[in-house]
mmCIF file of C-alpha atoms in Angstrom:
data_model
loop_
_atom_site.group_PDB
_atom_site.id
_atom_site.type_symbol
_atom_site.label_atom_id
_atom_site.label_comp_id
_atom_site.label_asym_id
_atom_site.label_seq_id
_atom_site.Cartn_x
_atom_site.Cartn_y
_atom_site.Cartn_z
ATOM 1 C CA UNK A 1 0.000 0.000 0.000
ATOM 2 C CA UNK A 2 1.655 3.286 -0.869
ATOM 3 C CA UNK A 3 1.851 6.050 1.086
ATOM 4 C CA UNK A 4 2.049 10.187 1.508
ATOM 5 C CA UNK A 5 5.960 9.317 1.793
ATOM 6 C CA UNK A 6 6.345 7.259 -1.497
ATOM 7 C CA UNK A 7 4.135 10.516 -3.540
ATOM 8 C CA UNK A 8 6.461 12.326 -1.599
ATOM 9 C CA UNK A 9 9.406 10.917 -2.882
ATOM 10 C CA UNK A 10 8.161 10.778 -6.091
ATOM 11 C CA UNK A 11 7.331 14.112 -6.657
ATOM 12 C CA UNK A 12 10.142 15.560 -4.754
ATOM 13 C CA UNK A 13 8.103 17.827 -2.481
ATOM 14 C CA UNK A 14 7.809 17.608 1.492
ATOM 15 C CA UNK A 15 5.449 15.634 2.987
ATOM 16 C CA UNK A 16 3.905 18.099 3.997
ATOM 17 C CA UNK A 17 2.734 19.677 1.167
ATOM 18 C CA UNK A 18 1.500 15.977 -0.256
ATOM 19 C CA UNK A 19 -0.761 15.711 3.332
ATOM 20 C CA UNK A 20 -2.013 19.758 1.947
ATOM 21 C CA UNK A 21 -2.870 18.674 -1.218
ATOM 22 C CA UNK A 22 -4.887 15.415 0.577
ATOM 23 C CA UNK A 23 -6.586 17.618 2.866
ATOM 24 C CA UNK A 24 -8.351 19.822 0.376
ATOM 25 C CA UNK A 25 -5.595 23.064 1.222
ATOM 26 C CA UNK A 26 -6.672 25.453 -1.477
ATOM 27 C CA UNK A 27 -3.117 27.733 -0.467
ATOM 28 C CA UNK A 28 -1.092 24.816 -2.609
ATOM 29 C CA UNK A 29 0.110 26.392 -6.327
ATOM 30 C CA UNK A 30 -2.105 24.737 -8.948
ATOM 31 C CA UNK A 31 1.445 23.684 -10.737
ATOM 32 C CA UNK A 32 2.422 21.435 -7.335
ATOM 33 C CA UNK A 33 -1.084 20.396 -6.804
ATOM 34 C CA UNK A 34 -1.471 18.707 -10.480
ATOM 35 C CA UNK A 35 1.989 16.930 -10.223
ATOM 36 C CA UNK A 36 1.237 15.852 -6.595
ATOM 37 C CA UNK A 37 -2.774 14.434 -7.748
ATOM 38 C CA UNK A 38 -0.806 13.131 -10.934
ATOM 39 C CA UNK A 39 1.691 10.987 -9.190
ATOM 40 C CA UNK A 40 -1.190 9.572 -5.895
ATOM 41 C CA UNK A 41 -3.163 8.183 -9.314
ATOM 42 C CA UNK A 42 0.091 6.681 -11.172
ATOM 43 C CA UNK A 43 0.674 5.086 -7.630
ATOM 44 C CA UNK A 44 -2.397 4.659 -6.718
ATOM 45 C CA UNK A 45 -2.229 5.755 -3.168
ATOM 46 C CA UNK A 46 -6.028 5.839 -1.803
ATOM 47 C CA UNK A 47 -5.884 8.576 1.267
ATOM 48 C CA UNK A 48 -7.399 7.597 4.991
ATOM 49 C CA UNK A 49 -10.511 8.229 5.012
ATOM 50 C CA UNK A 50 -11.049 7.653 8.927
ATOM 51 C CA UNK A 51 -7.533 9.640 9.256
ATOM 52 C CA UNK A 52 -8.461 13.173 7.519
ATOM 53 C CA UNK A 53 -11.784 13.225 9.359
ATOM 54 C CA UNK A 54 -9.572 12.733 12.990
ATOM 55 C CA UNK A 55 -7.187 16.032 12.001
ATOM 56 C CA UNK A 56 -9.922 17.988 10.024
ATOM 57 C CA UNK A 57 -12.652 20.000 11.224
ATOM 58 C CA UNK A 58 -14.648 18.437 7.724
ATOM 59 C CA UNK A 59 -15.215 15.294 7.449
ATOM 60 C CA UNK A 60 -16.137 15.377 3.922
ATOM 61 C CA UNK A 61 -18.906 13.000 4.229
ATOM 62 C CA UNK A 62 -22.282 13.352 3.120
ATOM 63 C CA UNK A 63 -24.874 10.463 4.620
ATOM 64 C CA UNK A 64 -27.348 9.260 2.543
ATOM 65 C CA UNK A 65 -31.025 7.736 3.851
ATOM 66 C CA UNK A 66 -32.367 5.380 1.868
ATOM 67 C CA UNK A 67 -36.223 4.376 3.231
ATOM 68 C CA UNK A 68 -36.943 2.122 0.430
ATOM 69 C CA UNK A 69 -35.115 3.818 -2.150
ATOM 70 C CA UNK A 70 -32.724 1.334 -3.006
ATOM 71 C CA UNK A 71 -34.935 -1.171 -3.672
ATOM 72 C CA UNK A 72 -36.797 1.146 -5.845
ATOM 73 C CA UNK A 73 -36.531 0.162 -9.683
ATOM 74 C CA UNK A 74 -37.626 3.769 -11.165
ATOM 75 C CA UNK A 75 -36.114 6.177 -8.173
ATOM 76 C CA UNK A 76 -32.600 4.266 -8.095
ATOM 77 C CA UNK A 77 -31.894 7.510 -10.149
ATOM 78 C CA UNK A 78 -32.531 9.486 -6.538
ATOM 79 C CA UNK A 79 -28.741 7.912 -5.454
ATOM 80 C CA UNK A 80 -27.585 8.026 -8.839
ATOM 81 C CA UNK A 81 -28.141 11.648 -9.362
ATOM 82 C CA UNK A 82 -26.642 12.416 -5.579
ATOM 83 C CA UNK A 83 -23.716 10.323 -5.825
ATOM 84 C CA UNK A 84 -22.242 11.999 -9.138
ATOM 85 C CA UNK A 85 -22.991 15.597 -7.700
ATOM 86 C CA UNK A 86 -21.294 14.232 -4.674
ATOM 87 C CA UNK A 87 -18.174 13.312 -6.218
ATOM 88 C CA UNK A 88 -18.043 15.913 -8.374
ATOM 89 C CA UNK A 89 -17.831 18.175 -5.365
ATOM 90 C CA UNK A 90 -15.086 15.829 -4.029
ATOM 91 C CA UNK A 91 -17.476 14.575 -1.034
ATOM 92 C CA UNK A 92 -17.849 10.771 -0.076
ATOM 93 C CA UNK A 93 -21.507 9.802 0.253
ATOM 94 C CA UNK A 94 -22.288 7.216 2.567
ATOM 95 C CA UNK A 95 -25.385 5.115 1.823
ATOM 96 C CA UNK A 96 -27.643 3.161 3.713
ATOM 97 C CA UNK A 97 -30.410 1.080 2.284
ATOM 98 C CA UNK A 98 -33.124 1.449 5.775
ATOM 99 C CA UNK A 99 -37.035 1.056 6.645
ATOM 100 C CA UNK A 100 -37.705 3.889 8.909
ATOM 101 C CA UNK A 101 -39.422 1.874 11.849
ATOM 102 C CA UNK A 102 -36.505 -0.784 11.861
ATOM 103 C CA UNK A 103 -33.176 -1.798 13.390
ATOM 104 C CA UNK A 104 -30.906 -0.475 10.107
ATOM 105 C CA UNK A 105 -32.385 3.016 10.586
ATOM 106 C CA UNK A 106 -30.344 3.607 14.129
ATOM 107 C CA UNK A 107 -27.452 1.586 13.377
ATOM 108 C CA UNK A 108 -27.263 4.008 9.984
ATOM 109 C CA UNK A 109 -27.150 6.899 12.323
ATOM 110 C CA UNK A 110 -24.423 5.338 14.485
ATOM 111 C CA UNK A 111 -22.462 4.830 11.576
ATOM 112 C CA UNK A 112 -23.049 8.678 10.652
ATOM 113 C CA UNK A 113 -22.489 10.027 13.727
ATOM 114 C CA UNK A 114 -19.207 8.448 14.200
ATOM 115 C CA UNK A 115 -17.624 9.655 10.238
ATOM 116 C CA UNK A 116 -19.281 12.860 11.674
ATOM 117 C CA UNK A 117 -21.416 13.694 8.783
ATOM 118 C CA UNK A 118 -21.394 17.086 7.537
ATOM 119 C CA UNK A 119 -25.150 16.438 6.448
ATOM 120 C CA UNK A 120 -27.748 13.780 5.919
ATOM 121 C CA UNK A 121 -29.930 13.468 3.021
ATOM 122 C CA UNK A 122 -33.466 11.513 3.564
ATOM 123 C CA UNK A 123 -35.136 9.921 0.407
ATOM 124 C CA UNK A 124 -38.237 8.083 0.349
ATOM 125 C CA UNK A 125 -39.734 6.076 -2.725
ATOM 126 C CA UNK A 126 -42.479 8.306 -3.539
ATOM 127 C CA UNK A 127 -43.519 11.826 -2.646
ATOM 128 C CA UNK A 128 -44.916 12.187 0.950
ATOM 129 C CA UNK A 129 -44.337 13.846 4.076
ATOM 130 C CA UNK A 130 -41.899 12.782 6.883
ATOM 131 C CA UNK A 131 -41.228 13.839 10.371
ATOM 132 C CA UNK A 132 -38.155 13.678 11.700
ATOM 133 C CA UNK A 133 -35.541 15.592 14.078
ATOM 134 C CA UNK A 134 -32.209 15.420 14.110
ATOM 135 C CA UNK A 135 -28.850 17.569 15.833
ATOM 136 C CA UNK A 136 -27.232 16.816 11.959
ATOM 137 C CA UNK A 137 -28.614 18.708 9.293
ATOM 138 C CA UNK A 138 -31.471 17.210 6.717
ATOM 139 C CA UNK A 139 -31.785 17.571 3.444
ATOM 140 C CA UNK A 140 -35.393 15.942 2.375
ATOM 141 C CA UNK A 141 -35.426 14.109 -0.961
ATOM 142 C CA UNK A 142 -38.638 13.157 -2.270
ATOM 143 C CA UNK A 143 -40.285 13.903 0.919
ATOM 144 C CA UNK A 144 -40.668 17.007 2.949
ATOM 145 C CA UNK A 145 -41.255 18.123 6.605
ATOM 146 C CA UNK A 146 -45.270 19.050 7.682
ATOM 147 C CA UNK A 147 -43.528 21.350 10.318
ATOM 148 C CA UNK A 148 -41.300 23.148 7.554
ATOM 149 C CA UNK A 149 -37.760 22.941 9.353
ATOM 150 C CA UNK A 150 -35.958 20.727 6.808
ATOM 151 C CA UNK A 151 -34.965 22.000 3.129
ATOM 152 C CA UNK A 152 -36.748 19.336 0.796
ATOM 153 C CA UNK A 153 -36.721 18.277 -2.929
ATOM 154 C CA UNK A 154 -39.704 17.261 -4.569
ATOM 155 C CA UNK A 155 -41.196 16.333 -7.654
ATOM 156 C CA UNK A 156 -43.485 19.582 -9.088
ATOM 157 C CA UNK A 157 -46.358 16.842 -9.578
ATOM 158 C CA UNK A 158 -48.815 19.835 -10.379
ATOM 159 C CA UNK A 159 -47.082 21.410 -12.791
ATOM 160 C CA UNK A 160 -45.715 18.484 -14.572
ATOM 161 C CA UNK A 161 -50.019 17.526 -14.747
ATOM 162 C CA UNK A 162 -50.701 21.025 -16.077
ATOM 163 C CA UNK A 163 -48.266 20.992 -18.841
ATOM 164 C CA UNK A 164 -48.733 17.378 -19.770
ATOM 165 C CA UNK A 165 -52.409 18.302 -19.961
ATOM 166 C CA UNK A 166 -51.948 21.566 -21.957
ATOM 167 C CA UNK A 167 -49.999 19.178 -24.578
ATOM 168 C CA UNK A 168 -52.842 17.340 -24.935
ATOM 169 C CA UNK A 169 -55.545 19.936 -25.414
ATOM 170 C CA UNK A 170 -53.009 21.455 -27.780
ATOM 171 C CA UNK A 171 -53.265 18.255 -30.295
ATOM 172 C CA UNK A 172 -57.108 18.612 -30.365
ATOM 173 C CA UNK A 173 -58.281 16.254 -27.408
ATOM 174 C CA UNK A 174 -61.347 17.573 -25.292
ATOM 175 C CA UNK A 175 -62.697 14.503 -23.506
ATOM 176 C CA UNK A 176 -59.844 13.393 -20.894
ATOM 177 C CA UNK A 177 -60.224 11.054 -18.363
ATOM 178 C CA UNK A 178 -57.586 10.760 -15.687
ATOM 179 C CA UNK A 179 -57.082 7.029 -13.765
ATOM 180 C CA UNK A 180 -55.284 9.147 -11.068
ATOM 181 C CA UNK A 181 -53.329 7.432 -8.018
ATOM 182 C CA UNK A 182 -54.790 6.745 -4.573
ATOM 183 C CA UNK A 183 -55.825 9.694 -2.400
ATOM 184 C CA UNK A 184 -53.177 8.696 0.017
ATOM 185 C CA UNK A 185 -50.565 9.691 -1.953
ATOM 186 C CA UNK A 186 -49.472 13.696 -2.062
ATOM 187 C CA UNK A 187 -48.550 13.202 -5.644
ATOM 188 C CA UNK A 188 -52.435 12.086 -6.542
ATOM 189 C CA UNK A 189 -53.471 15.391 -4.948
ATOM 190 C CA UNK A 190 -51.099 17.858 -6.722
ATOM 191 C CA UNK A 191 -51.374 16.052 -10.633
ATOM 192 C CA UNK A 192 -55.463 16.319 -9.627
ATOM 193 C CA UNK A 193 -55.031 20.281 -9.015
ATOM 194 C CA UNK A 194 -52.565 20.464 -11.771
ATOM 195 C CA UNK A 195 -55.227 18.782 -14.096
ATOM 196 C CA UNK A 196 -58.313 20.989 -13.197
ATOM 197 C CA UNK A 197 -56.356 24.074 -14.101
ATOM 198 C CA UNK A 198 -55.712 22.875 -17.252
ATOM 199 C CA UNK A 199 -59.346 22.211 -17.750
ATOM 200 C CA UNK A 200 -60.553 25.546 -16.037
ATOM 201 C CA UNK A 201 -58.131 27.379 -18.945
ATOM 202 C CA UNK A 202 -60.411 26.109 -21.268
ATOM 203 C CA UNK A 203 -63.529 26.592 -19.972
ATOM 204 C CA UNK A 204 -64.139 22.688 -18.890
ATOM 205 C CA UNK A 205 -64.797 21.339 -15.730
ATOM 206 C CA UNK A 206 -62.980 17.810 -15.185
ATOM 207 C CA UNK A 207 -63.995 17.674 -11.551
ATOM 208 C CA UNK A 208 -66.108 14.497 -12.739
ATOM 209 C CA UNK A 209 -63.351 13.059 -15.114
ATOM 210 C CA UNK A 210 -60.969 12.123 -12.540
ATOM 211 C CA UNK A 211 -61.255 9.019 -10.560
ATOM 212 C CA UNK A 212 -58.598 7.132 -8.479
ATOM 213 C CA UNK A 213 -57.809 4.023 -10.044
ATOM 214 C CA UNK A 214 -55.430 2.544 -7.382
ATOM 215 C CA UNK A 215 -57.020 1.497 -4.054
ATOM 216 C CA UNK A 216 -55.165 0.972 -0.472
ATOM 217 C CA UNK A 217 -55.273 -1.950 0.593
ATOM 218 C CA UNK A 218 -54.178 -3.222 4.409
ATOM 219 C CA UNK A 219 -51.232 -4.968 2.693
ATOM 220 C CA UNK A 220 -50.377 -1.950 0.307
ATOM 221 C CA UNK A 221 -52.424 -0.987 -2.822
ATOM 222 C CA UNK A 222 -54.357 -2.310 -5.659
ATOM 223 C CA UNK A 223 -55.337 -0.923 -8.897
ATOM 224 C CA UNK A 224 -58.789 -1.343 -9.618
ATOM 225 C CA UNK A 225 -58.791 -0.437 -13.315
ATOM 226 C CA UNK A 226 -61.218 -2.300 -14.458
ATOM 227 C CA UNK A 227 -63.639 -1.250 -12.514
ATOM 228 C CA UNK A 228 -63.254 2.394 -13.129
ATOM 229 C CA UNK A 229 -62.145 2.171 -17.082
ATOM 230 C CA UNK A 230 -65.011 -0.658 -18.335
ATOM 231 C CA UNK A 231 -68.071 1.478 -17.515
ATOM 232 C CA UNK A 232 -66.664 4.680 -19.385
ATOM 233 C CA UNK A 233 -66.000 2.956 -22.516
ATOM 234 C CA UNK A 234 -69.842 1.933 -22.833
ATOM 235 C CA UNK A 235 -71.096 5.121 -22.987
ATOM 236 C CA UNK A 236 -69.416 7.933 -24.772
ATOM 237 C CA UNK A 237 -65.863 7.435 -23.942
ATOM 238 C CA UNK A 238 -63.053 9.514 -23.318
ATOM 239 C CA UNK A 239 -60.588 10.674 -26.070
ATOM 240 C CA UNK A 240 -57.999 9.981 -23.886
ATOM 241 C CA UNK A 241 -56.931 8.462 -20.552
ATOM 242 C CA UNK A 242 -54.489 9.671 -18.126
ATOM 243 C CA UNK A 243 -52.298 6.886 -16.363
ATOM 244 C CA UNK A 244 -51.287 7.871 -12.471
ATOM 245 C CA UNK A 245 -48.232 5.979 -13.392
ATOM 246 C CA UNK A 246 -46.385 3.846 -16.218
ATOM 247 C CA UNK A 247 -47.482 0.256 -14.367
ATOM 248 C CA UNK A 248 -51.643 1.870 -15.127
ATOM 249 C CA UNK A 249 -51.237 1.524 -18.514
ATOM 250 C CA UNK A 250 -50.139 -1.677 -19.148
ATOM 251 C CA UNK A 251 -53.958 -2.669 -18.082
ATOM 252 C CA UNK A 252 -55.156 -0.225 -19.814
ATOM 253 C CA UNK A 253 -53.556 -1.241 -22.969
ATOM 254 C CA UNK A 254 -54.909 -4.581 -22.731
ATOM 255 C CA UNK A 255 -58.558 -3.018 -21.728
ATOM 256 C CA UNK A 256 -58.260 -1.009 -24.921
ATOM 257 C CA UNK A 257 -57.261 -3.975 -27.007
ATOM 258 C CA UNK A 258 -60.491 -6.022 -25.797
ATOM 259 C CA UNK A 259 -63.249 -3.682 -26.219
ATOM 260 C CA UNK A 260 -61.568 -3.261 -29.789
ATOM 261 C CA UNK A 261 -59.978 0.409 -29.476
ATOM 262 C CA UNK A 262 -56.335 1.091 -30.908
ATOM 263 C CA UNK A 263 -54.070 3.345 -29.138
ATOM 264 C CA UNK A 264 -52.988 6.222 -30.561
ATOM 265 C CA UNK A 265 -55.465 6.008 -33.183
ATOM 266 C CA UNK A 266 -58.932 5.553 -31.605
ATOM 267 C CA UNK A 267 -57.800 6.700 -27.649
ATOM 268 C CA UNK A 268 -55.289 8.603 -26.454
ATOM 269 C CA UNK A 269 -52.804 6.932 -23.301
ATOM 270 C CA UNK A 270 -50.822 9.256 -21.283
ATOM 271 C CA UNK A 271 -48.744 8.925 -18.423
ATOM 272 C CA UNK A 272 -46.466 9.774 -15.659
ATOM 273 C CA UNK A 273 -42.908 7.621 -14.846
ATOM 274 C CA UNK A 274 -40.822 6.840 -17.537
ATOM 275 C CA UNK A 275 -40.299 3.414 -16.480
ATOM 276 C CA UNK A 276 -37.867 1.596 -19.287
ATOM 277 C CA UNK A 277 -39.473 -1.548 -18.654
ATOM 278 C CA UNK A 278 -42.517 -0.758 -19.725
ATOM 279 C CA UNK A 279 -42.712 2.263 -22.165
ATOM 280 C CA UNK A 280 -40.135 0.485 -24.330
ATOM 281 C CA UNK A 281 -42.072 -2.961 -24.548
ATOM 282 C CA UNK A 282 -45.682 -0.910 -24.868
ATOM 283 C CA UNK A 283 -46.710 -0.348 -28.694
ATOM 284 C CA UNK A 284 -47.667 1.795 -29.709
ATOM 285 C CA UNK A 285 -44.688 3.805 -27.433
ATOM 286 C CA UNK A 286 -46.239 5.273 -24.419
ATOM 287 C CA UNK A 287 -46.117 9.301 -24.033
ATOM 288 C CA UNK A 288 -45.255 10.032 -20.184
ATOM 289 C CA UNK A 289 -43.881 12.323 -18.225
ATOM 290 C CA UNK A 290 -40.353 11.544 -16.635
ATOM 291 C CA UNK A 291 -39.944 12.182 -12.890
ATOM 292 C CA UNK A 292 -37.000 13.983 -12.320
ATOM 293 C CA UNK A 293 -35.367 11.964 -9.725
ATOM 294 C CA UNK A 294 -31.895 12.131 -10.949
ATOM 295 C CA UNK A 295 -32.234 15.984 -11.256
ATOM 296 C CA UNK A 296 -33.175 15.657 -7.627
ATOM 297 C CA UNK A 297 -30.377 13.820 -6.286
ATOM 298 C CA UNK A 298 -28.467 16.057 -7.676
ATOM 299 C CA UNK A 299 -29.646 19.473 -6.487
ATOM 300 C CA UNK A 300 -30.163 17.338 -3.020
ATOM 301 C CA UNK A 301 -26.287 16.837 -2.742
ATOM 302 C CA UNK A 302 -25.840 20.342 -3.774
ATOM 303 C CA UNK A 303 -27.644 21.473 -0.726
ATOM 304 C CA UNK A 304 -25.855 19.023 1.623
ATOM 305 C CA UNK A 305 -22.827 19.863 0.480
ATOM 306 C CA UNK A 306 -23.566 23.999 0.180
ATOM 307 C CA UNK A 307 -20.906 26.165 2.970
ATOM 308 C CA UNK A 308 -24.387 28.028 3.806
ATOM 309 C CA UNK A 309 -27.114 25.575 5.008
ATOM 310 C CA UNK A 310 -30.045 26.174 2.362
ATOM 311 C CA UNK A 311 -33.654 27.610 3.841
ATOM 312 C CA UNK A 312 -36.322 24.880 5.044
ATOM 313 C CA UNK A 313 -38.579 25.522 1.932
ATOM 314 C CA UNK A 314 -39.770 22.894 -0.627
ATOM 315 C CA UNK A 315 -38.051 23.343 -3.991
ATOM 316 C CA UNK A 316 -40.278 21.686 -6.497
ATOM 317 C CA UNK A 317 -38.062 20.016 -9.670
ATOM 318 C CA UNK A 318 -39.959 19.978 -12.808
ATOM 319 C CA UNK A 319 -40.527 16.817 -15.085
ATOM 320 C CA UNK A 320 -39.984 15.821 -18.424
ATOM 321 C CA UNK A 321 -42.397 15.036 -21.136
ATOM 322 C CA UNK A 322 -40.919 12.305 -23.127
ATOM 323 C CA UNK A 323 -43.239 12.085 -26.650
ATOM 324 C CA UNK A 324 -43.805 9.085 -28.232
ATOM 325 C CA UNK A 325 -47.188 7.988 -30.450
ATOM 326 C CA UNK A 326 -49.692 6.865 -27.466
ATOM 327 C CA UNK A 327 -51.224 10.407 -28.336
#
C-alpha cells in the first residue's frame, strides 16, 4: 500500500505539502497540486478516510437515507443523481439502504455520527411527508417536513399535470379522463389540481373526469382499473386516458385492445414515470412524463454539500415530457 511518503518521494516535495494537497488546502500552487494528484493516481495511493476526518474539522462525508429507495426500480436515479454531484464536489456519500421503523435506521445513524457527517440526506420512494428531528442537518429528498424545518426536494407533480395536460388539449383532445393514483398519496393530490387548471383554462370542468384508479389496501395498494375504465368505454368514452403511473397503462392497454380500441389512433394513453421496462415494450410507445429523480439527487447533494445551510422551503423540480405515439 503506498503512502504520503512514497508521492512524496516521487514528486520531490515535502510531505507536507502531499498531506495539503490530501486535505483539500486550497493555499497549494495549482502547478504542485497537479503533479502531486498526478503521481497519488500513477501510484495509486487511496488517502485515509477515517484519518483526515480525525485532524480535520470536515469530514467530507455526506450520509445518505435510503427508506426504500434502493430497492426502488424507477427512483434508483434518486442515489444516482446524488452520488455523481457528490463526487463531483469531491465529497464521499455514505449510503444506507433502511425502513424507517426498523433496526438499520439507528445503526445508519451510528455509523453517521461516528464519520461525523457534515449532512444527511433523507429519500423516500415516492412523494410524501416525513417527520423527523435530528442535531445533523437534513436535506429531504422526495419527501418534505409538515412542520417546515428541513430544506426538501420534490417532484413539481402539479405542474408536470398542467403541462402534460396543456400538450394534450393542444393536439385537439377535449374529452380526458384521468385514472389518477390513490388519495393517500401527495402526488395524486397535486397532478389532480394540476389537471383541473388545465381544464378551467379552457372553460371545462374535469372535476367528474378524474377518478382514483389505485385502491389501499391493508397490505399496500391495488389498482382497480377495471372497474373504473369498463363502464366509461360503454357510454361515450373519453378521447384519452391519463395513467397515475407507467405500471396503469399496461392494463389499460390490454382493456383497450379487448373492447376493440387502438391506441394512438382511436384513444389517447398518457402517463407519468418513464419506467424503461414498460414504455419500451408498450406499442404503440407510451407518451409520459419523466420524474425527475436524478435531477433531484443532484440538487439534493448540492444542498448538503452547500458552505451556507439552504432555507427549510420545498423546492419543487420539474418533469420531463418524453413524446412518443400513445397520443
Amino acid at each position: 500500500m503506498k503512502t504520503q511518503i512514497d508521492v512524496a518521494k516521487a514528486t520531490g516535495v515535502s510531505l507536507k505539502t502531499v498531506s495539503r494537497v490530501v486535505n483539500g488546502d486550497t493555499s497549494v500552487k495549482p502547478r504542485t497540486r497537479a503533479k502531486v494528484e498526478k503521481a497519488m493516481r500513477d501510484l495509486g495511493y487511496e488517502p485515509n478516510i477515517a484519518a483526515q476526518v480525525m485532524r480535520s474539522k470536515k469530514s467530507n462525508v455526506i450520509g445518505f437515507l435510503a427508506d426504500g429507495v434502493a430497492m426502488s426500480n424507477s427512483s434508483i436515479d434518486l442515489i444516482r443523481g446524488a452520488q455523481d454531484m457528490a463526487w463531483e464536489l469531491g465529497k464521499q456519500m455514505m449510503l444506507f439502504n433502511i425502513d424507517a421503523g426498523g433496526q438499520a435506521k439507528a445503526m445508519a445513524e451510528t455509523q453517521l455520527r461516528q464519520f461525523r457527517a457534515e449532512a444527511v440526506i433523507y429519500a423516500t420512494v415516492y412523494h410524501r411527508p416525513i417527520s423527523i428531528s435530528s442535531a445533523t442537518p437534513r436535506i429531504m429528498l422526495n419527501c418534505y417536513d409538515p412542520a417546515g424545518q428541513h430544506p426538501a426536494f420534490v417532484p413539481d407533480d402539479q405542474q408536470m399535470a398542467l403541462d402534460l395536460m396543456r400538450r394534450v388539449f393542444a393536439k385537439g383532445y377535449s374529452r380526458p379522463f384521468f385514472l389518477n393514483l390513490s388519495d393517500d398519496h401527495d402526488a395524486a393530490i397535486l397532478r389532480r389540481q394540476g389537471y383541473l387548471q388545465a381544464g378551467r383554462e379552457r372553460g371545462l370542468d374535469l372535476s367528474g373526469r378524474v377518478a382514483p384508479a389505485l385502491e389501499r389496501t391493508e397490505s399496500g395498494h391495488v389498482f382497480v382499473i377495471d372497474e373504473v375504465l369498463t363502464p366509461l368505454l360503454s357510454g361515450e368514452r373519453p378521447d384519452i386516458l391519463i395513467c397515475g403511473q407507467d405500471l396503469m397503462a399496461i392494463d389499460v392497454y390490454l382493456l383497450l385492445e379487448h373492447a376493440g380500441l387502438r391506441v394512438g389512433r382511436d384513444i389517447g394513453v398518457a402517463s407519468f414515470d418513464d419506467q424503461i421496462l414498460v414504455t419500451h415494450h408498450l406499442r404503440p410507445g407510451l407518451s409520459t412524463v419523466a420524474l425527475p429523480y436524478y435531477e433531484m439527487g443532484r440538487t439534493a447533494m448540492e444542498a448538503a454539500c452547500a458552505e451556507t445551510p439552504p432555507p427549510p422551503v420545498i423546492t419543487r423540480v420539474p418533469g420531463t415530457f418524453i413524446s412518443r405515439v400513445s397520443f
